[in-house]
Amino acid sequence: MTIHFFLFATLLLFFSAAAASKHGAPQDLVRSSCVHASYPSICLRTLSSYSGPANTPRDLAQAAVKVSLSRARKVSHYLTTSVMGKSKRERVALSDCVEQIAESVDELSKTLGELKHLRGETFEFQMSNAQTWVSAALTNEDTCLDGKVKSDVNRKITNVAKVTSNALYMINRLDESRGRHRLNP
């Protein structure tokens, strides 16, 4: 009876550990990927709570772009509705910002589409596109911050710029990991 209990306990422990490691793998990937991001705590918070799959560097890059795109869309909507009832100087600053954030949304949308359809024979070209588009989105966000916008707008755009910077890091990381896999089969 004691041997049966010991065998049962050992098997139970083995299967529990296997299930736990399988469940913890995505979180370990997020943690190890975010540690060197530009904004690690934001990276960890946004990607740990992301509801989609995040099992590979490609999943993480897509998730990071989706987070950035979602936040950019929210800020774009906020800015568009904020223009009404402002002074002429504020409207000018906000209208420039509205245009720049709308361009960021377009760039991030193109990036997400590219990441969803990566192919081996065009991988380098696609990654170059993704890096260029996310860099352009980040530049648009930074340019918007250079304008004379109020602190609430500044705070929202700064948040978008931070998650966009992290998205660029994840894309660069994906590009680097692909290169390592190609060199080390």
JSON list of C-alpha atoms in Angstrom, two decimals:
[
{"chain": "A", "resi": 1, "resn": "MET", "atom": "CA", "xyz": [0.00, 0.00, 0.00]},
{"chain": "A", "resi": 2, "resn": "THR", "atom": "CA", "xyz": [2.83, 2.43, 0.85]},
{"chain": "A", "resi": 3, "resn": "ILE", "atom": "CA", "xyz": [4.57, 1.69, -2.48]},
{"chain": "A", "resi": 4, "resn": "HIS", "atom": "CA", "xyz": [1.30, 2.35, -4.36]},
{"chain": "A", "resi": 5, "resn": "PHE", "atom": "CA", "xyz": [0.86, 5.64, -2.54]},
{"chain": "A", "resi": 6, "resn": "PHE", "atom": "CA", "xyz": [4.48, 6.62, -3.22]},
{"chain": "A", "resi": 7, "resn": "LEU", "atom": "CA", "xyz": [4.11, 5.73, -6.92]},
{"chain": "A", "resi": 8, "resn": "PHE", "atom": "CA", "xyz": [0.82, 7.64, -7.16]},
{"chain": "A", "resi": 9, "resn": "ALA", "atom": "CA", "xyz": [2.31, 10.70, -5.41]},
{"chain": "A", "resi": 10, "resn": "THR", "atom": "CA", "xyz": [5.36, 10.65, -7.69]},
{"chain": "A", "resi": 11, "resn": "LEU", "atom": "CA", "xyz": [3.22, 10.44, -10.82]},
{"chain": "A", "resi": 12, "resn": "LEU", "atom": "CA", "xyz": [0.93, 13.19, -9.56]},
{"chain": "A", "resi": 13, "resn": "LEU", "atom": "CA", "xyz": [3.91, 15.43, -8.83]},
{"chain": "A", "resi": 14, "resn": "PHE", "atom": "CA", "xyz": [5.42, 14.72, -12.25]},
{"chain": "A", "resi": 15, "resn": "PHE", "atom": "CA", "xyz": [2.23, 15.57, -14.16]},
{"chain": "A", "resi": 16, "resn": "SER", "atom": "CA", "xyz": [1.59, 18.66, -12.04]},
{"chain": "A", "resi": 17, "resn": "ALA", "atom": "CA", "xyz": [5.10, 19.95, -12.71]},
{"chain": "A", "resi": 18, "resn": "ALA", "atom": "CA", "xyz": [4.74, 19.29, -16.44]},
{"chain": "A", "resi": 19, "resn": "ALA", "atom": "CA", "xyz": [1.42, 21.15, -16.56]},
{"chain": "A", "resi": 20, "resn": "ALA", "atom": "CA", "xyz": [2.82, 24.03, -14.52]},
{"chain": "A", "resi": 21, "resn": "SER", "atom": "CA", "xyz": [5.88, 24.42, -16.71]},
{"chain": "A", "resi": 22, "resn": "LYS", "atom": "CA", "xyz": [3.73, 24.32, -19.84]},
{"chain": "A", "resi": 23, "resn": "HIS", "atom": "CA", "xyz": [1.41, 26.98, -18.38]},
{"chain": "A", "resi": 24, "resn": "GLY", "atom": "CA", "xyz": [4.28, 29.15, -17.13]},
{"chain": "A", "resi": 25, "resn": "ALA", "atom": "CA", "xyz": [6.24, 29.10, -20.41]},
{"chain": "A", "resi": 26, "resn": "PRO", "atom": "CA", "xyz": [4.44, 32.07, -22.03]},
{"chain": "A", "resi": 27, "resn": "GLN", "atom": "CA", "xyz": [4.89, 34.16, -18.87]},
{"chain": "A", "resi": 28, "resn": "ASP", "atom": "CA", "xyz": [8.58, 33.23, -18.79]},
{"chain": "A", "resi": 29, "resn": "LEU", "atom": "CA", "xyz": [8.90, 34.33, -22.42]},
{"chain": "A", "resi": 30, "resn": "VAL", "atom": "CA", "xyz": [7.18, 37.64, -21.65]},
{"chain": "A", "resi": 31, "resn": "ARG", "atom": "CA", "xyz": [9.38, 38.20, -18.60]},
{"chain": "A", "resi": 32, "resn": "SER", "atom": "CA", "xyz": [12.63, 37.35, -20.39]},
{"chain": "A", "resi": 33, "resn": "SER", "atom": "CA", "xyz": [11.62, 39.40, -23.44]},
{"chain": "A", "resi": 34, "resn": "CYS", "atom": "CA", "xyz": [10.59, 42.50, -21.51]},
{"chain": "A", "resi": 35, "resn": "VAL", "atom": "CA", "xyz": [13.62, 42.70, -19.25]},
{"chain": "A", "resi": 36, "resn": "HIS", "atom": "CA", "xyz": [15.65, 44.70, -21.79]},
{"chain": "A", "resi": 37, "resn": "ALA", "atom": "CA", "xyz": [12.79, 46.64, -23.40]},
{"chain": "A", "resi": 38, "resn": "SER", "atom": "CA", "xyz": [12.91, 50.43, -23.28]},
{"chain": "A", "resi": 39, "resn": "TYR", "atom": "CA", "xyz": [10.12, 50.42, -20.69]},
{"chain": "A", "resi": 40, "resn": "PRO", "atom": "CA", "xyz": [10.31, 46.99, -19.01]},
{"chain": "A", "resi": 41, "resn": "SER", "atom": "CA", "xyz": [7.59, 47.48, -16.40]},
{"chain": "A", "resi": 42, "resn": "ILE", "atom": "CA", "xyz": [5.10, 48.72, -19.02]},
{"chain": "A", "resi": 43, "resn": "CYS", "atom": "CA", "xyz": [6.15, 45.88, -21.31]},
{"chain": "A", "resi": 44, "resn": "LEU", "atom": "CA", "xyz": [5.62, 43.29, -18.61]},
{"chain": "A", "resi": 45, "resn": "ARG", "atom": "CA", "xyz": [2.28, 44.77, -17.54]},
{"chain": "A", "resi": 46, "resn": "THR", "atom": "CA", "xyz": [0.83, 45.11, -21.05]},
{"chain": "A", "resi": 47, "resn": "LEU", "atom": "CA", "xyz": [2.05, 41.80, -22.46]},
{"chain": "A", "resi": 48, "resn": "SER", "atom": "CA", "xyz": [1.37, 39.73, -19.33]},
{"chain": "A", "resi": 49, "resn": "SER", "atom": "CA", "xyz": [-2.26, 40.84, -19.39]},
{"chain": "A", "resi": 50, "resn": "TYR", "atom": "CA", "xyz": [-2.57, 40.38, -23.17]},
{"chain": "A", "resi": 51, "resn": "SER", "atom": "CA", "xyz": [-5.36, 37.90, -23.85]},
{"chain": "A", "resi": 52, "resn": "GLY", "atom": "CA", "xyz": [-4.06, 36.39, -27.10]},
{"chain": "A", "resi": 53, "resn": "PRO", "atom": "CA", "xyz": [-1.37, 33.78, -27.59]},
{"chain": "A", "resi": 54, "resn": "ALA", "atom": "CA", "xyz": [2.15, 34.81, -26.62]},
{"chain": "A", "resi": 55, "resn": "ASN", "atom": "CA", "xyz": [4.15, 31.61, -27.00]},
{"chain": "A", "resi": 56, "resn": "THR", "atom": "CA", "xyz": [6.79, 32.75, -29.48]},
{"chain": "A", "resi": 57, "resn": "PRO", "atom": "CA", "xyz": [8.80, 35.92, -30.20]},
{"chain": "A", "resi": 58, "resn": "ARG", "atom": "CA", "xyz": [6.51, 36.44, -33.22]},
{"chain": "A", "resi": 59, "resn": "ASP", "atom": "CA", "xyz": [3.41, 36.25, -30.98]},
{"chain": "A", "resi": 60, "resn": "LEU", "atom": "CA", "xyz": [5.00, 38.78, -28.62]},
{"chain": "A", "resi": 61, "resn": "ALA", "atom": "CA", "xyz": [5.89, 41.17, -31.43]},
{"chain": "A", "resi": 62, "resn": "GLN", "atom": "CA", "xyz": [2.32, 40.98, -32.74]},
{"chain": "A", "resi": 63, "resn": "ALA", "atom": "CA", "xyz": [0.89, 41.45, -29.24]},
{"chain": "A", "resi": 64, "resn": "ALA", "atom": "CA", "xyz": [3.12, 44.48, -28.63]},
{"chain": "A", "resi": 65, "resn": "VAL", "atom": "CA", "xyz": [2.02, 46.06, -31.92]},
{"chain": "A", "resi": 66, "resn": "LYS", "atom": "CA", "xyz": [-1.64, 45.30, -31.10]},
{"chain": "A", "resi": 67, "resn": "VAL", "atom": "CA", "xyz": [-1.26, 47.03, -27.73]},
{"chain": "A", "resi": 68, "resn": "SER", "atom": "CA", "xyz": [0.36, 50.04, -29.37]},
{"chain": "A", "resi": 69, "resn": "LEU", "atom": "CA", "xyz": [-2.26, 50.16, -32.13]},
{"chain": "A", "resi": 70, "resn": "SER", "atom": "CA", "xyz": [-5.12, 49.94, -29.65]},
{"chain": "A", "resi": 71, "resn": "ARG", "atom": "CA", "xyz": [-3.73, 52.75, -27.55]},
{"chain": "A", "resi": 72, "resn": "ALA", "atom": "CA", "xyz": [-2.96, 54.90, -30.59]},
{"chain": "A", "resi": 73, "resn": "ARG", "atom": "CA", "xyz": [-6.55, 54.46, -31.81]},
{"chain": "A", "resi": 74, "resn": "LYS", "atom": "CA", "xyz": [-7.91, 55.49, -28.41]},
{"chain": "A", "resi": 75, "resn": "VAL", "atom": "CA", "xyz": [-5.70, 58.58, -28.34]},
{"chain": "A", "resi": 76, "resn": "SER", "atom": "CA", "xyz": [-6.66, 59.41, -31.92]},
{"chain": "A", "resi": 77, "resn": "HIS", "atom": "CA", "xyz": [-10.35, 59.28, -30.98]},
{"chain": "A", "resi": 78, "resn": "TYR", "atom": "CA", "xyz": [-9.69, 61.32, -27.84]},
{"chain": "A", "resi": 79, "resn": "LEU", "atom": "CA", "xyz": [-7.80, 63.98, -29.80]},
{"chain": "A", "resi": 80, "resn": "THR", "atom": "CA", "xyz": [-10.45, 64.15, -32.52]},
{"chain": "A", "resi": 81, "resn": "THR", "atom": "CA", "xyz": [-13.19, 64.75, -29.96]},
{"chain": "A", "resi": 82, "resn": "SER", "atom": "CA", "xyz": [-11.02, 67.16, -27.94]},
{"chain": "A", "resi": 83, "resn": "VAL", "atom": "CA", "xyz": [-10.58, 69.66, -30.77]},
{"chain": "A", "resi": 84, "resn": "MET", "atom": "CA", "xyz": [-14.10, 71.03, -30.34]},
{"chain": "A", "resi": 85, "resn": "GLY", "atom": "CA", "xyz": [-14.43, 74.07, -28.11]},
{"chain": "A", "resi": 86, "resn": "LYS", "atom": "CA", "xyz": [-10.70, 74.83, -27.86]},
{"chain": "A", "resi": 87, "resn": "SER", "atom": "CA", "xyz": [-8.95, 78.11, -28.57]},
{"chain": "A", "resi": 88, "resn": "LYS", "atom": "CA", "xyz": [-7.49, 78.62, -32.05]},
{"chain": "A", "resi": 89, "resn": "ARG", "atom": "CA", "xyz": [-3.91, 78.00, -30.80]},
{"chain": "A", "resi": 90, "resn": "GLU", "atom": "CA", "xyz": [-4.98, 74.78, -29.05]},
{"chain": "A", "resi": 91, "resn": "ARG", "atom": "CA", "xyz": [-6.94, 73.62, -32.12]},
{"chain": "A", "resi": 92, "resn": "VAL", "atom": "CA", "xyz": [-3.90, 74.14, -34.35]},
{"chain": "A", "resi": 93, "resn": "ALA", "atom": "CA", "xyz": [-1.63, 72.16, -32.00]},
{"chain": "A", "resi": 94, "resn": "LEU", "atom": "CA", "xyz": [-4.25, 69.43, -31.60]},
{"chain": "A", "resi": 95, "resn": "SER", "atom": "CA", "xyz": [-5.07, 69.21, -35.32]},
{"chain": "A", "resi": 96, "resn": "ASP", "atom": "CA", "xyz": [-1.39, 68.63, -36.12]},
{"chain": "A", "resi": 97, "resn": "CYS", "atom": "CA", "xyz": [-1.31, 66.01, -33.41]},
{"chain": "A", "resi": 98, "resn": "VAL", "atom": "CA", "xyz": [-4.52, 64.38, -34.70]},
{"chain": "A", "resi": 99, "resn": "GLU", "atom": "CA", "xyz": [-2.88, 64.03, -38.12]},
{"chain": "A", "resi": 100, "resn": "GLN", "atom": "CA", "xyz": [0.35, 62.60, -36.70]},
{"chain": "A", "resi": 101, "resn": "ILE", "atom": "CA", "xyz": [-1.42, 60.06, -34.48]},
{"chain": "A", "resi": 102, "resn": "ALA", "atom": "CA", "xyz": [-3.67, 59.05, -37.39]},
{"chain": "A", "resi": 103, "resn": "GLU", "atom": "CA", "xyz": [-0.49, 58.39, -39.40]},
{"chain": "A", "resi": 104, "resn": "SER", "atom": "CA", "xyz": [0.85, 56.35, -36.47]},
{"chain": "A", "resi": 105, "resn": "VAL", "atom": "CA", "xyz": [-2.34, 54.26, -36.52]},
{"chain": "A", "resi": 106, "resn": "ASP", "atom": "CA", "xyz": [-1.83, 53.64, -40.26]},
{"chain": "A", "resi": 107, "resn": "GLU", "atom": "CA", "xyz": [1.83, 52.68, -39.79]},
{"chain": "A", "resi": 108, "resn": "LEU", "atom": "CA", "xyz": [1.03, 50.33, -36.90]},
{"chain": "A", "resi": 109, "resn": "SER", "atom": "CA", "xyz": [-1.82, 48.73, -38.88]},
{"chain": "A", "resi": 110, "resn": "LYS", "atom": "CA", "xyz": [0.52, 48.03, -41.80]},
{"chain": "A", "resi": 111, "resn": "THR", "atom": "CA", "xyz": [3.07, 46.60, -39.36]},
{"chain": "A", "resi": 112, "resn": "LEU", "atom": "CA", "xyz": [0.55, 44.24, -37.82]},
{"chain": "A", "resi": 113, "resn": "GLY", "atom": "CA", "xyz": [-0.51, 43.03, -41.25]},
{"chain": "A", "resi": 114, "resn": "GLU", "atom": "CA", "xyz": [3.11, 42.39, -42.20]},
{"chain": "A", "resi": 115, "resn": "LEU", "atom": "CA", "xyz": [3.83, 40.48, -38.97]},
{"chain": "A", "resi": 116, "resn": "LYS", "atom": "CA", "xyz": [0.77, 38.28, -39.50]},
{"chain": "A", "resi": 117, "resn": "HIS", "atom": "CA", "xyz": [2.01, 37.17, -42.92]},
{"chain": "A", "resi": 118, "resn": "LEU", "atom": "CA", "xyz": [5.74, 36.62, -42.42]},
{"chain": "A", "resi": 119, "resn": "ARG", "atom": "CA", "xyz": [7.23, 34.18, -44.94]},
{"chain": "A", "resi": 120, "resn": "GLY", "atom": "CA", "xyz": [10.69, 32.66, -45.04]},
{"chain": "A", "resi": 121, "resn": "GLU", "atom": "CA", "xyz": [11.63, 33.88, -48.50]},
{"chain": "A", "resi": 122, "resn": "THR", "atom": "CA", "xyz": [10.63, 37.50, -47.80]},
{"chain": "A", "resi": 123, "resn": "PHE", "atom": "CA", "xyz": [11.28, 37.61, -44.04]},
{"chain": "A", "resi": 124, "resn": "GLU", "atom": "CA", "xyz": [14.11, 40.16, -44.15]},
{"chain": "A", "resi": 125, "resn": "PHE", "atom": "CA", "xyz": [12.15, 42.52, -46.42]},
{"chain": "A", "resi": 126, "resn": "GLN", "atom": "CA", "xyz": [9.03, 42.20, -44.25]},
{"chain": "A", "resi": 127, "resn": "MET", "atom": "CA", "xyz": [10.99, 42.81, -41.06]},
{"chain": "A", "resi": 128, "resn": "SER", "atom": "CA", "xyz": [12.59, 45.87, -42.62]},
{"chain": "A", "resi": 129, "resn": "ASN", "atom": "CA", "xyz": [9.11, 47.17, -43.46]},
{"chain": "A", "resi": 130, "resn": "ALA", "atom": "CA", "xyz": [7.84, 46.49, -39.94]},
{"chain": "A", "resi": 131, "resn": "GLN", "atom": "CA", "xyz": [10.85, 48.22, -38.35]},
{"chain": "A", "resi": 132, "resn": "THR", "atom": "CA", "xyz": [10.50, 51.23, -40.66]},
{"chain": "A", "resi": 133, "resn": "TRP", "atom": "CA", "xyz": [6.76, 51.60, -40.05]},
{"chain": "A", "resi": 134, "resn": "VAL", "atom": "CA", "xyz": [6.99, 51.31, -36.26]},
{"chain": "A", "resi": 135, "resn": "SER", "atom": "CA", "xyz": [9.91, 53.77, -36.25]},
{"chain": "A", "resi": 136, "resn": "ALA", "atom": "CA", "xyz": [7.78, 56.17, -38.31]},
{"chain": "A", "resi": 137, "resn": "ALA", "atom": "CA", "xyz": [4.88, 55.76, -35.87]},
{"chain": "A", "resi": 138, "resn": "LEU", "atom": "CA", "xyz": [7.22, 56.52, -32.97]},
{"chain": "A", "resi": 139, "resn": "THR", "atom": "CA", "xyz": [8.55, 59.59, -34.78]},
{"chain": "A", "resi": 140, "resn": "ASN", "atom": "CA", "xyz": [4.98, 60.82, -35.34]},
{"chain": "A", "resi": 141, "resn": "GLU", "atom": "CA", "xyz": [4.18, 60.37, -31.67]},
{"chain": "A", "resi": 142, "resn": "ASP", "atom": "CA", "xyz": [7.37, 62.16, -30.60]},
{"chain": "A", "resi": 143, "resn": "THR", "atom": "CA", "xyz": [6.65, 65.01, -33.03]},
{"chain": "A", "resi": 144, "resn": "CYS", "atom": "CA", "xyz": [3.20, 65.37, -31.54]},
{"chain": "A", "resi": 145, "resn": "LEU", "atom": "CA", "xyz": [4.80, 65.70, -28.10]},
{"chain": "A", "resi": 146, "resn": "ASP", "atom": "CA", "xyz": [6.97, 68.55, -29.44]},
{"chain": "A", "resi": 147, "resn": "GLY", "atom": "CA", "xyz": [3.81, 70.61, -30.07]},
{"chain": "A", "resi": 148, "resn": "LYS", "atom": "CA", "xyz": [2.07, 72.81, -27.53]},
{"chain": "A", "resi": 149, "resn": "VAL", "atom": "CA", "xyz": [-0.36, 70.25, -26.14]},
{"chain": "A", "resi": 150, "resn": "LYS", "atom": "CA", "xyz": [-1.88, 70.19, -22.67]},
{"chain": "A", "resi": 151, "resn": "SER", "atom": "CA", "xyz": [-0.57, 67.85, -19.99]},
{"chain": "A", "resi": 152, "resn": "ASP", "atom": "CA", "xyz": [-3.46, 65.35, -20.27]},
{"chain": "A", "resi": 153, "resn": "VAL", "atom": "CA", "xyz": [-2.81, 64.99, -24.02]},
{"chain": "A", "resi": 154, "resn": "ASN", "atom": "CA", "xyz": [0.93, 64.87, -23.40]},
{"chain": "A", "resi": 155, "resn": "ARG", "atom": "CA", "xyz": [0.48, 62.06, -20.86]},
{"chain": "A", "resi": 156, "resn": "LYS", "atom": "CA", "xyz": [-1.69, 59.99, -23.22]},
{"chain": "A", "resi": 157, "resn": "ILE", "atom": "CA", "xyz": [0.68, 60.39, -26.16]},
{"chain": "A", "resi": 158, "resn": "THR", "atom": "CA", "xyz": [3.71, 59.63, -23.98]},
{"chain": "A", "resi": 159, "resn": "ASN", "atom": "CA", "xyz": [2.02, 56.37, -22.96]},
{"chain": "A", "resi": 160, "resn": "VAL", "atom": "CA", "xyz": [1.43, 55.46, -26.61]},
{"chain": "A", "resi": 161, "resn": "ALA", "atom": "CA", "xyz": [5.04, 56.33, -27.47]},
{"chain": "A", "resi": 162, "resn": "LYS", "atom": "CA", "xyz": [6.30, 54.06, -24.67]},
{"chain": "A", "resi": 163, "resn": "VAL", "atom": "CA", "xyz": [4.31, 51.02, -25.82]},
{"chain": "A", "resi": 164, "resn": "THR", "atom": "CA", "xyz": [5.31, 51.77, -29.43]},
{"chain": "A", "resi": 165, "resn": "SER", "atom": "CA", "xyz": [8.96, 51.86, -28.37]},
{"chain": "A", "resi": 166, "resn": "ASN", "atom": "CA", "xyz": [8.49, 48.48, -26.71]},
{"chain": "A", "resi": 167, "resn": "ALA", "atom": "CA", "xyz": [6.80, 47.16, -29.87]},
{"chain": "A", "resi": 168, "resn": "LEU", "atom": "CA", "xyz": [9.83, 48.23, -31.90]},
{"chain": "A", "resi": 169, "resn": "TYR", "atom": "CA", "xyz": [12.06, 46.42, -29.42]},
{"chain": "A", "resi": 170, "resn": "MET", "atom": "CA", "xyz": [9.99, 43.21, -29.80]},
{"chain": "A", "resi": 171, "resn": "ILE", "atom": "CA", "xyz": [10.17, 43.47, -33.60]},
{"chain": "A", "resi": 172, "resn": "ASN", "atom": "CA", "xyz": [13.95, 43.94, -33.45]},
{"chain": "A", "resi": 173, "resn": "ARG", "atom": "CA", "xyz": [14.15, 40.99, -31.07]},
{"chain": "A", "resi": 174, "resn": "LEU", "atom": "CA", "xyz": [12.12, 38.85, -33.47]},
{"chain": "A", "resi": 175, "resn": "ASP", "atom": "CA", "xyz": [14.44, 39.82, -36.33]},
{"chain": "A", "resi": 176, "resn": "GLU", "atom": "CA", "xyz": [17.50, 38.92, -34.22]},
{"chain": "A", "resi": 177, "resn": "SER", "atom": "CA", "xyz": [16.01, 35.60, -33.06]},
{"chain": "A", "resi": 178, "resn": "ARG", "atom": "CA", "xyz": [15.25, 34.66, -36.66]},
{"chain": "A", "resi": 179, "resn": "GLY", "atom": "CA", "xyz": [18.86, 35.36, -37.61]},
{"chain": "A", "resi": 180, "resn": "ARG", "atom": "CA", "xyz": [20.13, 33.15, -34.78]},
{"chain": "A", "resi": 181, "resn": "HIS", "atom": "CA", "xyz": [17.84, 30.29, -35.81]},
{"chain": "A", "resi": 182, "resn": "ARG", "atom": "CA", "xyz": [19.03, 30.55, -39.39]},
{"chain": "A", "resi": 183, "resn": "LEU", "atom": "CA", "xyz": [22.68, 30.41, -38.29]},
{"chain": "A", "resi": 184, "resn": "ASN", "atom": "CA", "xyz": [22.15, 27.67, -35.70]},
{"chain": "A", "resi": 185, "resn": "PRO", "atom": "CA", "xyz": [19.76, 25.05, -37.15]}
]
